[in-house]
Amino acid sequence: MLAAMFSGRYHVIQDEQKRYFIDRDGDLFQYILKFLRDSEVPPPHAAVQVYKEALYYGLHPLIEILKSSPPVRAEYELRESLRNALPKYKEFKEKLVDLAYELAITSHCSEISVHQYREFLVEGLQAQTLSIRRDLTRDESTILIGPLNDYGKESQLEESMLHCVLYDLREEGFNVDFRMRESVCEYWTQKNKNNDIPMYHEFYDTVCCAFTFNWWPTKGVKKK
């Protein structure tokens, strides 16, 4: 890209002092220059961000080097595969945050239960789902998600996917943690319009956890 910019085939924006303008992070550009000058590879803490810059600039030698670095592989091979395993991953994360904000009105922290089902235990109900079940009497909300794509019942991927959600939320700045709960077989009943006769029953084999968002961390007060 840089070679194309200065090939004379394109109009390149300059400021009043005739400096060329590239709409990218200037702090990260130092790593691009160091690689072009001396083939210097960026440090691990900057690998993921520089990888994105290398993709933008089309620096294939740097791209290939960074692809094998642990931070980039963790982000683009491991975590991305986990995100893709749940088609409604983004929607799930957004609903998790929205519920946490709602509960934050009455508490300094918000706890959301998540039941991630592995499979329906009845035939004919195999579609992906993302739903919220509220218990207003106990001021609790549960998000039901699943199943993951192309993974068996005994897979440990469910917990890994939840760790991925935790990682993404922390990267976005949320003070959040989660704990696993014992897996259970759950039973839900869908009522008809008259709310008296069940239309069908749903059985789930689920992995359970709870996400806790802390909004107002208490700071230690020094005693006189």
Coordinates of C-alpha atoms in Angstrom, one line a residue:
M1 CA 0.0 0.0 0.0
L2 CA 2.8 2.4 0.9
A3 CA 4.5 1.7 -2.5
A4 CA 1.2 2.3 -4.3
M5 CA 0.6 5.6 -2.4
F6 CA 3.9 7.1 -3.7
S7 CA 3.9 5.5 -7.2
G8 CA 2.4 8.6 -8.7
R9 CA -0.9 6.9 -9.7
Y10 CA -2.9 8.2 -6.8
H11 CA -3.6 11.6 -5.2
V12 CA -2.2 11.5 -1.7
I13 CA -3.5 14.0 0.9
Q14 CA -1.0 16.5 2.3
D15 CA -1.4 19.1 5.0
E16 CA -0.4 22.8 4.8
Q17 CA 3.2 21.8 5.6
K18 CA 3.3 19.3 2.7
R19 CA 3.2 16.3 5.1
Y20 CA 1.5 13.2 3.9
F21 CA -1.6 12.1 5.9
I22 CA -2.4 8.5 6.6
D23 CA -5.5 7.9 8.7
R24 CA -4.0 5.3 11.1
D25 CA -2.7 5.2 14.6
G26 CA 0.6 7.1 14.7
D27 CA 1.9 5.3 17.8
L28 CA 1.6 2.0 16.0
F29 CA 3.3 3.2 12.9
Q30 CA 6.6 3.2 14.7
Y31 CA 6.5 -0.6 14.6
I32 CA 5.8 -0.6 10.8
L33 CA 8.8 1.6 10.2
K34 CA 11.1 -0.5 12.4
F35 CA 10.1 -3.6 10.5
L36 CA 10.6 -1.9 7.1
R37 CA 14.0 -0.5 8.2
D38 CA 15.5 -3.3 10.2
S39 CA 13.0 -6.3 10.0
E40 CA 12.4 -5.7 13.7
V41 CA 9.4 -7.6 15.0
P42 CA 7.0 -5.8 17.4
P43 CA 6.9 -6.9 21.1
P44 CA 4.2 -9.4 22.1
H45 CA 2.1 -6.8 23.9
A46 CA 1.6 -4.9 20.6
A47 CA 1.4 -7.9 18.3
V48 CA -2.4 -8.0 17.8
Q49 CA -2.7 -4.3 17.1
V50 CA 0.3 -4.2 14.8
Y51 CA -1.1 -7.3 13.0
K52 CA -4.2 -5.2 12.1
E53 CA -1.9 -2.4 10.8
A54 CA 0.1 -4.9 8.8
L55 CA -3.1 -6.1 7.2
Y56 CA -4.1 -2.5 6.4
Y57 CA -0.7 -1.7 4.8
G58 CA -0.5 -5.1 3.0
L59 CA 2.8 -6.0 4.6
H60 CA 2.7 -9.7 3.9
P61 CA 6.1 -10.7 5.4
L62 CA 5.1 -9.0 8.7
I63 CA 1.7 -10.6 8.5
E64 CA 3.2 -14.1 8.2
I65 CA 5.6 -13.5 11.1
L66 CA 2.8 -12.2 13.4
K67 CA 0.4 -15.0 12.5
S68 CA 2.6 -17.4 14.4
S69 CA 2.9 -15.2 17.5
P70 CA 1.0 -16.5 20.6
P71 CA -1.1 -13.3 21.1
V72 CA -2.3 -13.2 17.4
R73 CA -3.0 -16.9 17.3
A74 CA -4.9 -16.7 20.5
E75 CA -7.1 -13.8 19.1
Y76 CA -7.6 -14.9 15.5
E77 CA -7.5 -18.7 15.8
L78 CA -8.7 -19.6 19.2
R79 CA -11.0 -16.8 20.4
E80 CA -12.4 -16.1 16.9
S81 CA -13.3 -19.8 16.4
L82 CA -15.1 -19.7 19.8
R83 CA -17.1 -16.6 18.7
N84 CA -18.1 -18.3 15.5
A85 CA -19.2 -21.4 17.3
L86 CA -22.2 -19.4 18.6
P87 CA -23.9 -17.6 15.7
K88 CA -25.6 -15.2 18.1
Y89 CA -22.4 -14.5 20.1
K90 CA -22.5 -10.7 19.6
E91 CA -26.3 -10.5 20.4
F92 CA -25.7 -12.6 23.5
K93 CA -22.9 -10.3 24.7
E94 CA -25.1 -7.3 24.1
K95 CA -28.1 -8.7 26.0
L96 CA -25.8 -9.7 28.9
V97 CA -24.6 -6.1 29.2
D98 CA -28.1 -4.7 28.8
L99 CA -29.4 -6.9 31.6
A100 CA -26.4 -6.0 33.8
Y101 CA -27.2 -2.2 33.4
E102 CA -30.8 -2.8 34.3
L103 CA -29.9 -4.6 37.5
A104 CA -27.3 -1.9 38.3
I105 CA -30.0 0.6 39.2
T106 CA -30.8 -1.2 42.4
S107 CA -27.4 -2.7 43.3
H108 CA -23.7 -1.9 43.2
C109 CA -23.2 -5.2 41.2
S110 CA -25.2 -7.2 38.7
E111 CA -25.3 -11.0 38.6
I112 CA -26.7 -12.6 35.4
S113 CA -27.2 -16.4 35.2
V114 CA -26.4 -18.0 31.9
H115 CA -27.6 -21.4 30.9
Q116 CA -25.8 -22.7 27.8
Y117 CA -27.5 -25.8 26.6
R118 CA -25.6 -28.5 24.8
E119 CA -28.6 -30.1 23.1
F120 CA -32.3 -30.6 23.3
L121 CA -33.3 -33.9 24.8
V122 CA -36.5 -34.0 22.7
E123 CA -36.7 -34.4 19.0
G124 CA -37.7 -31.6 16.6
L125 CA -36.3 -28.8 18.7
Q126 CA -32.8 -28.3 17.4
A127 CA -32.7 -24.6 16.4
Q128 CA -30.2 -22.1 17.8
T129 CA -31.8 -20.0 20.5
L130 CA -31.1 -16.9 22.6
S131 CA -33.8 -16.1 25.1
I132 CA -34.2 -14.4 28.5
R133 CA -36.2 -15.7 31.4
R134 CA -37.0 -13.3 34.2
D135 CA -38.0 -14.0 37.8
L136 CA -39.5 -10.7 38.9
T137 CA -40.2 -12.0 42.4
R138 CA -36.5 -12.6 43.0
D139 CA -35.2 -9.8 40.7
E140 CA -33.2 -12.4 38.7
S141 CA -32.7 -12.9 35.0
T142 CA -31.4 -15.9 33.1
I143 CA -30.1 -16.0 29.6
L144 CA -30.5 -19.3 27.7
I145 CA -28.2 -19.8 24.7
G146 CA -27.1 -22.6 22.5
P147 CA -26.3 -25.1 21.2
L148 CA -22.8 -24.5 19.8
N149 CA -22.0 -25.4 16.2
D150 CA -20.5 -28.8 15.4
Y151 CA -19.5 -29.9 18.9
G152 CA -20.6 -32.9 20.8
K153 CA -22.2 -33.1 24.2
E154 CA -19.1 -34.0 26.0
S155 CA -17.1 -31.1 24.6
Q156 CA -15.5 -28.6 27.1
L157 CA -16.0 -25.9 24.5
E158 CA -18.9 -24.3 26.4
E159 CA -16.7 -23.2 29.3
S160 CA -14.1 -21.9 26.8
M161 CA -16.7 -19.9 25.0
L162 CA -17.8 -18.3 28.3
H163 CA -14.2 -17.4 29.1
C164 CA -14.0 -15.8 25.7
V165 CA -17.0 -13.7 26.5
L166 CA -15.4 -12.7 29.8
Y167 CA -12.2 -11.7 28.0
D168 CA -14.1 -9.6 25.4
L169 CA -16.1 -7.8 28.2
R170 CA -12.9 -7.0 30.1
E171 CA -11.2 -5.7 27.0
E172 CA -14.2 -3.4 26.6
G173 CA -13.6 -2.0 30.1
F174 CA -16.1 -3.9 32.2
N175 CA -15.2 -4.9 35.7
V176 CA -16.7 -8.4 35.4
D177 CA -16.1 -12.0 36.5
F178 CA -17.9 -15.2 36.3
R179 CA -18.1 -18.6 38.0
M180 CA -19.2 -21.9 36.8
R181 CA -22.1 -23.7 38.3
E182 CA -23.1 -27.4 38.3
S183 CA -24.5 -28.6 35.0
V184 CA -28.1 -29.6 35.1
C185 CA -30.9 -31.0 33.0
E186 CA -33.6 -28.4 32.8
Y187 CA -37.3 -28.4 32.0
W188 CA -39.3 -25.6 30.6
T189 CA -43.0 -25.4 29.7
Q190 CA -44.4 -23.2 26.9
K191 CA -48.0 -22.2 27.7
N192 CA -50.7 -21.5 25.1
K193 CA -52.5 -18.1 24.8
N194 CA -54.9 -18.9 27.7
N195 CA -51.8 -19.7 29.8
D196 CA -53.3 -22.9 31.2
I197 CA -52.5 -25.9 29.0
P198 CA -48.9 -26.6 28.0
M199 CA -48.3 -26.6 24.3
Y200 CA -45.0 -28.4 24.5
H201 CA -42.2 -29.2 26.9
E202 CA -38.5 -28.4 26.4
F203 CA -35.7 -30.4 28.0
Y204 CA -32.1 -29.1 28.0
D205 CA -28.8 -30.5 29.1
T206 CA -27.1 -27.3 30.2
V207 CA -23.8 -25.8 31.3
C208 CA -24.5 -23.1 33.9
C209 CA -22.6 -20.0 35.1
A210 CA -23.1 -16.6 36.5
F211 CA -21.5 -13.3 35.3
T212 CA -21.0 -10.6 37.9
F213 CA -20.6 -7.0 36.9
N214 CA -19.2 -4.6 39.5
W215 CA -20.2 -1.0 38.9
W216 CA -19.1 0.8 42.1
P217 CA -15.9 -0.9 43.4
T218 CA -15.4 0.1 47.1
K219 CA -12.1 1.7 47.8
G220 CA -10.3 1.2 51.0
V221 CA -10.6 4.1 53.4
K222 CA -7.5 4.9 55.5
K223 CA -8.2 5.1 59.2
K224 CA -6.8 8.0 61.2

